[in-house]
Short mmCIF file of C-alpha atoms and ligand atoms in Angstrom, two decimals:
data_model
loop_
_atom_site.label_atom_id
_atom_site.label_comp_id
_atom_site.label_asym_id
_atom_site.label_seq_id
_atom_site.Cartn_x
_atom_site.Cartn_y
_atom_site.Cartn_z
CA UNK A 30 0.11 0.22 -0.20
CA UNK A 31 1.09 3.46 -0.99
CA UNK A 32 0.76 6.00 1.88
CA UNK A 33 3.05 8.45 0.51
CA UNK A 34 0.03 11.08 0.33
CA UNK A 35 -0.69 10.91 3.91
CA UNK A 36 1.24 12.49 6.92
CA UNK A 37 3.32 10.27 8.24
CA UNK A 38 1.81 10.59 11.60
CA UNK A 39 1.16 6.52 11.67
CA UNK A 40 2.82 3.49 10.49
CA UNK A 41 0.52 0.55 10.01
CA UNK A 42 1.40 -2.62 9.85
CA UNK A 43 0.87 -4.21 5.98
CA UNK A 44 -2.78 -5.55 6.52
CA UNK A 45 -5.87 -4.44 5.25
CA UNK A 46 -9.25 -5.34 6.58
CA UNK A 47 -12.31 -5.62 4.21
CA UNK A 48 -15.29 -6.08 6.67
CA UNK A 49 -16.18 -6.96 10.18
CA UNK A 50 -18.38 -8.84 12.39
CA UNK A 51 -18.50 -8.77 16.61
CA UNK A 52 -15.48 -9.30 17.84
CA UNK A 53 -13.71 -10.79 14.10
CA UNK A 54 -12.62 -8.38 11.48
CA UNK A 55 -11.69 -9.88 7.86
CA UNK A 56 -8.89 -8.91 5.55
CA UNK A 57 -8.84 -8.73 1.89
CA UNK A 58 -6.90 -12.29 1.75
CA UNK A 59 -9.63 -13.55 3.55
CA UNK A 60 -8.40 -14.39 7.30
CA UNK A 61 -10.32 -13.66 10.03
CA UNK A 62 -8.99 -11.62 13.24
CA UNK A 63 -10.04 -11.82 16.89
CA UNK A 64 -10.12 -7.87 17.72
CA UNK A 65 -9.34 -7.45 20.63
CA UNK A 66 -8.61 -3.74 21.05
CA UNK A 67 -11.94 -2.58 19.13
CA UNK A 68 -10.76 0.98 17.47
CA UNK A 69 -8.97 1.49 20.95
CA UNK A 70 -12.00 0.54 23.07
CA UNK A 71 -14.22 2.39 20.73
CA UNK A 72 -16.18 -0.11 18.96
CA UNK A 73 -18.58 -1.21 21.94
CA UNK A 74 -20.96 -3.80 20.57
CA UNK A 75 -18.56 -5.12 17.79
CA UNK A 76 -18.53 -4.36 14.51
CA UNK A 77 -21.37 -4.02 11.82
CA UNK A 78 -23.90 -4.25 15.03
CA UNK A 79 -26.93 -4.60 13.41
CA UNK A 80 -29.19 -2.17 15.94
CA UNK A 81 -25.98 0.46 15.00
CA UNK A 82 -26.53 0.22 11.13
CA UNK A 83 -30.10 -0.25 11.45
CA UNK A 84 -29.96 3.26 13.32
CA UNK A 85 -27.44 4.99 11.00
CA UNK A 86 -29.32 4.08 7.98
CA UNK A 87 -32.51 5.26 8.91
CA UNK A 88 -31.22 8.57 9.96
CA UNK A 89 -29.46 8.78 6.83
CA UNK A 90 -32.44 8.38 4.83
CA UNK A 91 -33.85 11.97 7.01
CA UNK A 92 -31.29 14.47 7.97
CA UNK A 93 -27.75 14.00 8.47
CA UNK A 94 -26.86 17.67 9.37
CA UNK A 95 -28.28 20.90 10.56
CA UNK A 96 -25.40 22.41 12.68
CA UNK A 97 -26.03 23.24 16.26
CA UNK A 98 -28.11 26.64 15.38
CA UNK A 99 -30.81 24.36 14.72
CA UNK A 100 -32.30 21.58 17.62
CA UNK A 101 -30.63 18.17 16.73
CA UNK A 102 -33.76 15.69 16.86
CA UNK A 103 -32.74 13.45 19.47
CA UNK A 104 -30.08 15.16 21.10
CA UNK A 105 -31.52 16.78 23.79
CA UNK A 106 -33.30 13.63 24.64
CA UNK A 107 -30.20 11.42 24.95
CA UNK A 108 -28.32 14.37 26.93
CA UNK A 109 -31.50 13.48 29.51
CA UNK A 110 -30.95 9.78 29.35
CA UNK A 111 -27.00 10.52 30.39
CA UNK A 112 -28.17 13.22 32.94
CA UNK A 113 -30.44 10.80 34.67
CA UNK A 114 -27.95 7.93 34.56
CA UNK A 115 -24.88 10.27 36.50
CA UNK A 116 -23.83 13.11 38.50
CA UNK A 117 -24.50 15.34 34.94
CA UNK A 118 -27.41 17.96 34.88
CA UNK A 119 -26.15 19.39 31.29
CA UNK A 120 -24.41 18.01 28.45
CA UNK A 121 -22.20 19.60 25.75
CA UNK A 122 -21.89 16.92 22.61
CA UNK A 123 -18.42 16.88 20.63
CA UNK A 124 -16.75 14.55 17.57
CA UNK A 125 -14.00 13.30 19.84
CA UNK A 126 -12.50 12.87 23.26
CA UNK A 127 -9.58 15.90 22.85
CA UNK A 128 -12.64 18.06 22.11
CA UNK A 129 -14.71 16.71 25.55
CA UNK A 130 -11.44 17.73 27.20
CA UNK A 131 -11.66 21.01 25.87
CA UNK A 132 -15.13 22.14 26.68
CA UNK A 133 -14.20 20.79 30.15
CA UNK A 134 -11.25 22.85 30.68
CA UNK A 135 -13.13 26.06 29.27
CA UNK A 136 -16.07 25.19 31.75
CA UNK A 137 -13.78 25.09 34.70
CA UNK A 138 -12.06 28.13 33.91
CA UNK A 139 -15.06 30.16 32.79
CA UNK A 140 -16.59 29.05 36.18
CA UNK A 141 -13.79 30.91 38.30
CA UNK A 142 -13.66 33.63 36.32
CA UNK A 143 -17.55 34.44 36.69
CA UNK A 144 -17.24 33.38 40.56
CA UNK A 145 -14.91 37.01 40.58
CA UNK A 146 -11.87 34.48 40.68
CA UNK A 147 -10.26 34.67 37.14
CA UNK A 148 -6.54 34.04 38.42
CA UNK A 149 -7.66 30.15 39.24
CA UNK A 150 -6.70 29.15 35.92
CA UNK A 151 -4.44 26.01 37.24
CA UNK A 152 -4.83 22.71 36.00
CA UNK A 153 -3.43 19.77 37.70
CA UNK A 154 -2.91 17.11 35.91
CA UNK A 155 -0.89 13.81 36.87
CA UNK A 156 2.35 12.19 35.32
CA UNK A 157 1.11 8.91 32.29
CA UNK A 158 -2.20 10.78 31.39
CA UNK A 159 -3.56 10.95 28.14
CA UNK A 160 -5.73 13.48 27.11
CA UNK A 161 -5.72 13.87 23.42
CA UNK A 162 -3.77 15.96 20.91
CA UNK A 163 -5.11 19.34 20.56
CA UNK A 164 -2.79 21.87 21.56
CA UNK A 165 -4.29 22.28 24.99
CA UNK A 166 -4.57 18.55 25.85
CA UNK A 167 -1.08 17.67 25.12
CA UNK A 168 0.01 20.94 27.75
CA UNK A 169 -2.76 19.38 30.41
CA UNK A 170 -1.36 15.80 29.78
CA UNK A 171 2.49 17.44 30.07
CA UNK A 172 4.10 14.45 28.58
CA UNK A 173 7.27 15.77 27.04
CA UNK A 174 7.40 13.24 24.11
CA UNK A 175 4.16 15.22 22.91
CA UNK A 176 5.28 18.57 23.85
CA UNK A 177 8.32 18.82 22.20
CA UNK A 178 8.51 20.82 18.43
CA UNK A 179 5.62 22.56 19.15
CA UNK A 180 6.45 25.70 20.68
CA UNK A 181 6.23 26.64 24.36
CA UNK A 182 4.55 25.51 27.07
CA UNK A 183 0.85 27.16 27.99
CA UNK A 184 0.65 28.26 31.39
CA UNK A 185 -1.35 26.84 33.87
CA UNK A 186 -0.88 23.29 33.47
CA UNK A 187 0.84 21.24 36.25
CA UNK A 188 1.55 17.29 36.81
CA UNK A 189 1.26 15.48 40.19
CA UNK A 190 2.53 12.26 40.62
CA UNK A 191 -0.07 9.37 40.10
CA UNK A 192 -2.15 8.48 43.29
CA UNK A 193 0.27 10.52 45.58
CA UNK A 194 -2.22 12.82 47.88
CA UNK A 195 0.60 14.77 49.49
CA UNK A 196 2.41 15.95 46.47
CA UNK A 197 -1.66 17.07 44.78
CA UNK A 198 -2.20 18.85 48.00
CA UNK A 199 1.12 21.02 48.36
CA UNK A 200 0.54 21.22 44.82
CA UNK A 201 -2.92 23.15 45.54
CA UNK A 202 -3.65 27.22 45.68
CA UNK A 203 -5.19 29.97 45.06
CA UNK A 204 -4.73 29.80 41.09
CA UNK A 205 -5.96 25.92 41.41
CA UNK A 206 -8.73 25.63 38.83
CA UNK A 207 -9.76 22.30 38.32
CA UNK A 208 -8.01 18.35 39.11
CA UNK A 209 -8.07 15.98 35.98
CA UNK A 210 -7.73 12.61 36.24
CA UNK A 211 -8.53 9.49 34.02
CA UNK A 212 -10.13 7.33 36.92
CA UNK A 213 -8.28 4.22 34.85
CA UNK A 214 -5.41 5.29 32.58
CA UNK A 215 -5.46 4.15 29.40
CA UNK A 216 -2.53 5.43 26.86
CA UNK A 217 -0.44 5.63 30.33
CA UNK A 218 0.21 2.01 30.97
CA UNK A 219 -3.66 0.70 31.95
CA UNK A 220 -3.19 2.14 35.80
CA UNK A 221 -6.43 2.02 37.29
CA UNK A 222 -6.81 4.87 40.53
CA UNK A 223 -7.94 3.32 43.44
CA UNK A 224 -11.85 4.24 44.11
CA UNK A 225 -10.54 5.51 47.55
CA UNK A 226 -8.45 8.43 45.62
CA UNK A 227 -10.90 9.29 43.83
CA UNK A 228 -13.08 9.97 46.72
CA UNK A 229 -10.25 11.99 48.84
CA UNK A 230 -10.09 13.83 45.41
CA UNK A 231 -13.34 14.81 45.62
CA UNK A 232 -12.96 15.79 49.01
CA UNK A 233 -9.97 17.45 48.86
CA UNK A 234 -11.52 19.71 45.91
CA UNK A 235 -14.52 20.26 47.90
CA UNK A 236 -12.67 21.76 50.93
CA UNK A 237 -10.77 24.18 48.31
CA UNK A 238 -12.95 25.59 46.23
CA UNK A 239 -11.65 23.25 43.05
CA UNK A 240 -13.27 21.59 40.56
CA UNK A 241 -12.86 17.69 39.50
CA UNK A 242 -12.41 17.05 36.29
CA UNK A 243 -12.67 13.08 35.10
CA UNK A 244 -11.55 12.19 31.51
CA UNK A 245 -13.33 9.08 31.08
CA UNK A 246 -12.63 9.04 27.41
CA UNK A 247 -11.65 5.72 27.33
CA UNK A 248 -12.29 3.79 30.46
CA UNK A 249 -16.69 5.15 30.39
CA UNK A 250 -19.25 3.79 28.66
CA UNK A 251 -19.64 0.58 30.63
CA UNK A 252 -16.03 -0.36 29.60
CA UNK A 253 -15.30 -1.33 33.59
CA UNK A 254 -18.44 -2.65 34.10
CA UNK A 255 -20.41 0.42 35.61
CA UNK A 256 -21.36 2.81 33.18
CA UNK A 257 -19.01 5.07 33.89
CA UNK A 258 -15.72 3.93 35.98
CA UNK A 259 -15.75 6.37 38.78
CA UNK A 260 -19.47 5.21 39.64
CA UNK A 261 -17.94 2.16 41.69
CA UNK A 262 -18.09 4.51 44.32
CA UNK A 263 -21.03 6.90 44.79
CA UNK A 264 -18.45 9.51 46.85
CA UNK A 265 -16.42 10.19 43.71
CA UNK A 266 -18.62 11.98 41.94
CA UNK A 267 -16.91 14.85 39.51
CA UNK A 268 -17.88 18.12 38.63
CA UNK A 269 -17.16 18.04 35.06
CA UNK A 270 -16.44 15.07 32.98
CA UNK A 271 -15.26 14.10 29.41
CA UNK A 272 -16.21 11.23 27.35
CA UNK A 273 -16.32 9.56 23.89
CA UNK A 274 -14.52 6.57 22.43
CA UNK A 275 -17.19 4.18 23.35
CA UNK A 276 -20.45 6.22 23.62
CA UNK A 277 -20.89 6.38 19.54
CA UNK A 278 -19.90 2.44 19.26
CA UNK A 279 -17.45 3.72 16.47
CA UNK A 280 -19.16 6.84 14.96
CA UNK A 281 -17.54 10.20 16.24
CA UNK A 282 -19.45 11.22 19.40
CA UNK A 283 -18.13 12.67 22.59
CA UNK A 284 -19.91 14.25 25.54
CA UNK A 285 -18.65 16.80 27.96
CA UNK A 286 -21.14 16.49 31.16
CA UNK A 287 -20.65 18.84 33.86
CA UNK A 288 -23.34 20.12 37.17
CA UNK A 289 -25.83 22.80 36.92
CA UNK A 290 -23.97 24.64 38.54
CA UNK A 291 -20.76 24.65 36.17
CA UNK A 292 -22.91 24.90 32.95
CA UNK A 293 -24.55 27.46 33.95
CA UNK A 294 -21.93 29.90 32.55
CA UNK A 295 -21.31 28.64 29.18
CA UNK A 296 -24.12 30.41 27.96
CA UNK A 297 -24.54 31.63 23.74
CA UNK A 298 -21.44 32.90 22.42
CA UNK A 299 -18.65 30.77 24.81
CA UNK A 300 -18.25 27.94 23.17
CA UNK A 301 -19.52 25.72 20.47
CA UNK A 302 -19.21 22.71 17.52
CA UNK A 303 -19.97 22.58 14.19
CA UNK A 304 -20.23 18.81 14.07
CA UNK A 305 -20.87 17.44 17.30
CA UNK A 306 -23.37 15.73 18.20
CA UNK A 307 -24.70 15.83 14.67
CA UNK A 308 -28.08 14.02 13.85
CA UNK A 309 -26.48 10.78 12.55
CA UNK A 310 -24.01 10.63 15.79
CA UNK A 311 -26.99 11.03 18.18
CA UNK A 312 -29.38 8.56 15.94
CA UNK A 313 -26.13 5.76 16.51
CA UNK A 314 -25.25 7.14 20.23
CA UNK A 315 -28.92 6.30 21.21
CA UNK A 316 -28.77 2.82 19.59
CA UNK A 317 -25.43 2.39 21.60
CA UNK A 318 -26.93 3.67 25.05
CA UNK A 319 -29.94 1.18 24.99
CA UNK A 320 -27.55 -1.83 24.94
CA UNK A 321 -25.53 -0.37 27.48
CA UNK A 322 -28.75 0.06 29.97
CA UNK A 323 -30.23 -3.32 28.65
CA UNK A 324 -30.82 -5.48 31.65
CA UNK A 325 -27.96 -7.90 31.84
CA UNK A 326 -25.47 -5.84 29.51
CA UNK A 327 -23.10 -4.73 32.23
CA UNK A 328 -23.24 -7.89 34.09
CA UNK A 329 -22.01 -9.61 30.76
CA UNK A 330 -19.23 -7.29 31.29
CA UNK A 331 -18.10 -7.87 34.70
CA UNK A 332 -18.48 -11.80 34.34
CA UNK A 333 -16.26 -11.49 31.22
CA UNK A 334 -13.67 -9.33 33.36
CA UNK A 335 -13.73 -11.68 35.46
CA UNK A 336 -12.86 -14.36 33.29
CA UNK A 337 -10.37 -12.59 31.40
CA UNK A 338 -8.33 -10.93 34.88
CA UNK A 339 -8.30 -14.50 36.33
CA UNK A 340 -6.88 -15.88 32.82
CA UNK A 341 -4.31 -13.19 32.30
CA UNK A 342 -3.13 -13.99 35.98
CA UNK A 343 -2.94 -17.50 35.18
CA UNK A 344 -0.49 -16.55 32.58
CA UNK A 345 1.29 -14.28 34.92
CA UNK A 346 1.59 -17.71 37.02
CA UNK A 347 2.58 -19.57 34.27
CA UNK A 348 5.61 -17.49 32.65
CA UNK A 349 6.95 -15.25 36.08
CA UNK A 350 9.84 -14.32 34.13
CA UNK A 351 7.61 -12.42 31.29
CA UNK A 352 4.69 -11.31 32.52
CA UNK A 353 5.50 -8.61 35.17
CA UNK A 354 1.95 -7.65 36.33
CA UNK A 355 -1.84 -7.60 34.83
CA UNK A 356 -3.37 -4.55 34.24
CA UNK A 357 -6.60 -2.44 34.25
CA UNK A 358 -10.08 -2.67 35.03
CA UNK A 359 -12.91 -4.30 33.45
CA UNK A 360 -12.27 -4.72 29.98
CA UNK A 361 -9.46 -2.16 29.74
CA UNK A 362 -7.27 -5.11 30.14
CA UNK A 363 -3.22 -5.47 30.21
CA UNK A 364 -0.20 -6.82 31.21
CA UNK A 365 2.97 -5.53 31.59
CA UNK A 366 6.29 -7.35 30.23
CA UNK A 367 9.91 -6.68 30.07
CA UNK A 368 11.21 -3.63 28.38
CA UNK A 369 10.50 -3.17 24.70
CA UNK A 370 8.75 -6.24 24.92
CA UNK A 371 5.53 -5.14 24.57
CA UNK A 372 5.60 -4.33 20.70
CA UNK A 373 6.93 -7.58 20.07
CA UNK A 374 4.36 -9.19 21.55
CA UNK A 375 1.53 -7.06 19.61
CA UNK A 376 3.23 -7.80 16.43
CA UNK A 377 3.16 -11.59 17.23
CA UNK A 378 -0.48 -11.47 18.66
CA UNK A 379 -1.45 -10.24 15.69
CA UNK A 380 0.47 -12.74 13.56
CA UNK A 381 -1.54 -15.45 15.22
CA UNK A 382 -4.73 -13.66 14.71
CA UNK A 383 -5.50 -12.06 17.55
CA UNK A 384 -5.18 -7.94 17.48
CA UNK A 385 -4.61 -6.31 20.79
CA UNK A 386 -2.55 -2.82 21.25
CA UNK A 387 0.63 -1.69 23.20
CA UNK A 388 0.37 1.01 25.88
CA UNK A 389 2.96 3.19 28.28
CA UNK A 390 4.99 1.19 30.71
CA UNK A 391 5.89 -1.68 28.53
CA UNK A 392 2.33 -2.85 28.27
CA UNK A 393 0.18 -4.99 26.00
CA UNK A 394 -3.30 -3.22 26.13
CA UNK A 395 -6.79 -5.48 25.30
CA UNK A 396 -9.76 -3.58 24.98
CA UNK A 397 -12.51 -5.96 23.25
CA UNK A 398 -16.32 -4.98 22.38
CA UNK A 399 -18.08 -5.27 25.70
CA UNK A 400 -20.45 -8.34 23.77
CA UNK A 401 -17.72 -9.91 23.76
CA UNK A 402 -18.74 -13.79 24.61
CA UNK A 403 -16.58 -16.41 27.07
CA UNK A 404 -15.52 -18.11 24.27
CA UNK A 405 -14.02 -15.83 22.27
CA UNK A 406 -12.41 -14.35 25.41
CA UNK A 407 -10.52 -18.32 25.92
CA UNK A 408 -9.55 -18.24 22.02
CA UNK A 409 -7.51 -14.63 23.12
CA UNK A 410 -5.66 -16.30 25.76
CA UNK A 411 -5.06 -18.97 23.93
CA UNK A 412 -3.37 -17.26 21.36
CA UNK A 413 -1.40 -14.96 24.13
CA UNK A 414 -0.06 -18.88 25.90
CA UNK A 415 0.80 -19.47 22.45
CA UNK A 416 2.98 -16.40 22.12
CA UNK A 417 4.08 -15.94 25.59
CA UNK A 418 5.60 -19.33 24.96
CA UNK A 419 7.44 -18.98 21.88
CA UNK A 420 8.45 -15.78 23.45
CA UNK A 421 9.90 -17.91 26.14
CA UNK A 422 11.79 -20.27 23.95
CA UNK A 423 13.66 -17.87 22.46
CA UNK A 424 14.68 -16.01 25.43
CA UNK A 425 15.58 -19.78 26.56
CA UNK A 426 17.91 -20.52 23.68
CA UNK A 427 19.15 -16.97 23.35
CA UNK A 428 20.26 -17.61 27.24
CA UNK A 429 21.87 -21.01 26.04
CA UNK A 430 23.73 -19.76 23.28
CA UNK A 431 24.91 -16.99 25.26
CA UNK A 432 26.80 -18.56 28.02
C1 PLP B 29 -7.95 8.73 22.83
C2 PLP B 29 -8.28 9.98 24.44
C3 PLP B 29 -8.55 10.74 24.49
C4 PLP B 29 -8.83 11.53 22.74
O1 PLP B 29 -9.41 11.58 22.22
P1 PLP B 29 -9.48 11.85 20.53
O2 PLP B 29 -11.20 11.20 19.96
O3 PLP B 29 -8.57 10.99 19.83
O4 PLP B 29 -9.37 12.83 19.98
C5 PLP B 29 -8.46 11.62 25.69
N1 PLP B 29 -8.42 11.04 26.47
C6 PLP B 29 -8.27 9.35 26.86
C7 PLP B 29 -8.35 9.12 28.76
C8 PLP B 29 -8.41 8.93 25.81
O5 PLP B 29 -8.19 7.60 25.84
#
């Protein structure tokens, strides 16, 4: 495939998929792959789910696009349903995760400005965080790799060590606007924040008049077995939350959710988007939410999660020299390998018919569709087992020959 006319930002393998069904993708040679990365935690119901196809087709016959200058059919109702299911009172629809974070950052600063504190602009994030690729979101995450070469860093962004309350407390002051955290770090290496840590953040924010922002772009939409990951506790609700990826099931859709107190300042003229929450996105997003809230759906996620984590832990015991740790929460899972081995493992898994991803800290990332079956998890584990075994054989042989 000749990619010379594309920005060289991506370097995909020599592989072309022609269609998908459920947890499976088929390439142009007819070979089938078990998809355990699902567009990076996006294809909530797998590929070509009939209800999503139907929702998109039905809407496509009516209206594709209006822009938000008119009431978008279904948008207010989808927002109402999400508000009923969460801490939120109001929703702003977007096309992506980064845009949802941007809305949260602007809303947080606007809130303080309207309270008479325009000096409260600092957003405290965490090391290892990922919030997207726009200029504000790379500054918010602070990963030097994603900032280098793009000019000066923006003022008003700081990073605290992940999960360390004392250093975070020392960082907050009268300039702090908000704390921004992923309840489960995805890109950073599938690190869940303990739920007690989120509760402690809520308390700290309440005590100091700071807003709490969650980035549930990757860990939301049912991925951990709750609709949103922070909902494992009733005492960890944020003031603002960004989500995207899974809520659209593969159609670009994101949301910034907020309390009434915060959202009320985002009046006409303060913010906007042309495509965000357009009729096609809302139609698909509504069908996704119908599934997420259907009886038994999240129970299946929890059961499959227990199965997946149980099996991964067994592999860790079987290959103690290779698998350093099993990571993640729910169906956002992974395992940590020795330095530099995660990309080799991902490639080997693909050669053996399993699509996985990588994440920071030498982890292999697994994020299957949420309606994955028990049998498909067994198949994936068998492929991972085989790949670990062959990696171990190579290592033993290398150790033998070096003696
Ligand atoms: C993917 C991701 C984003 C960015 O989402 P885009 O849709 O790529 O802009 C932000 N935060 C987290 C946690 C993500 O995983």
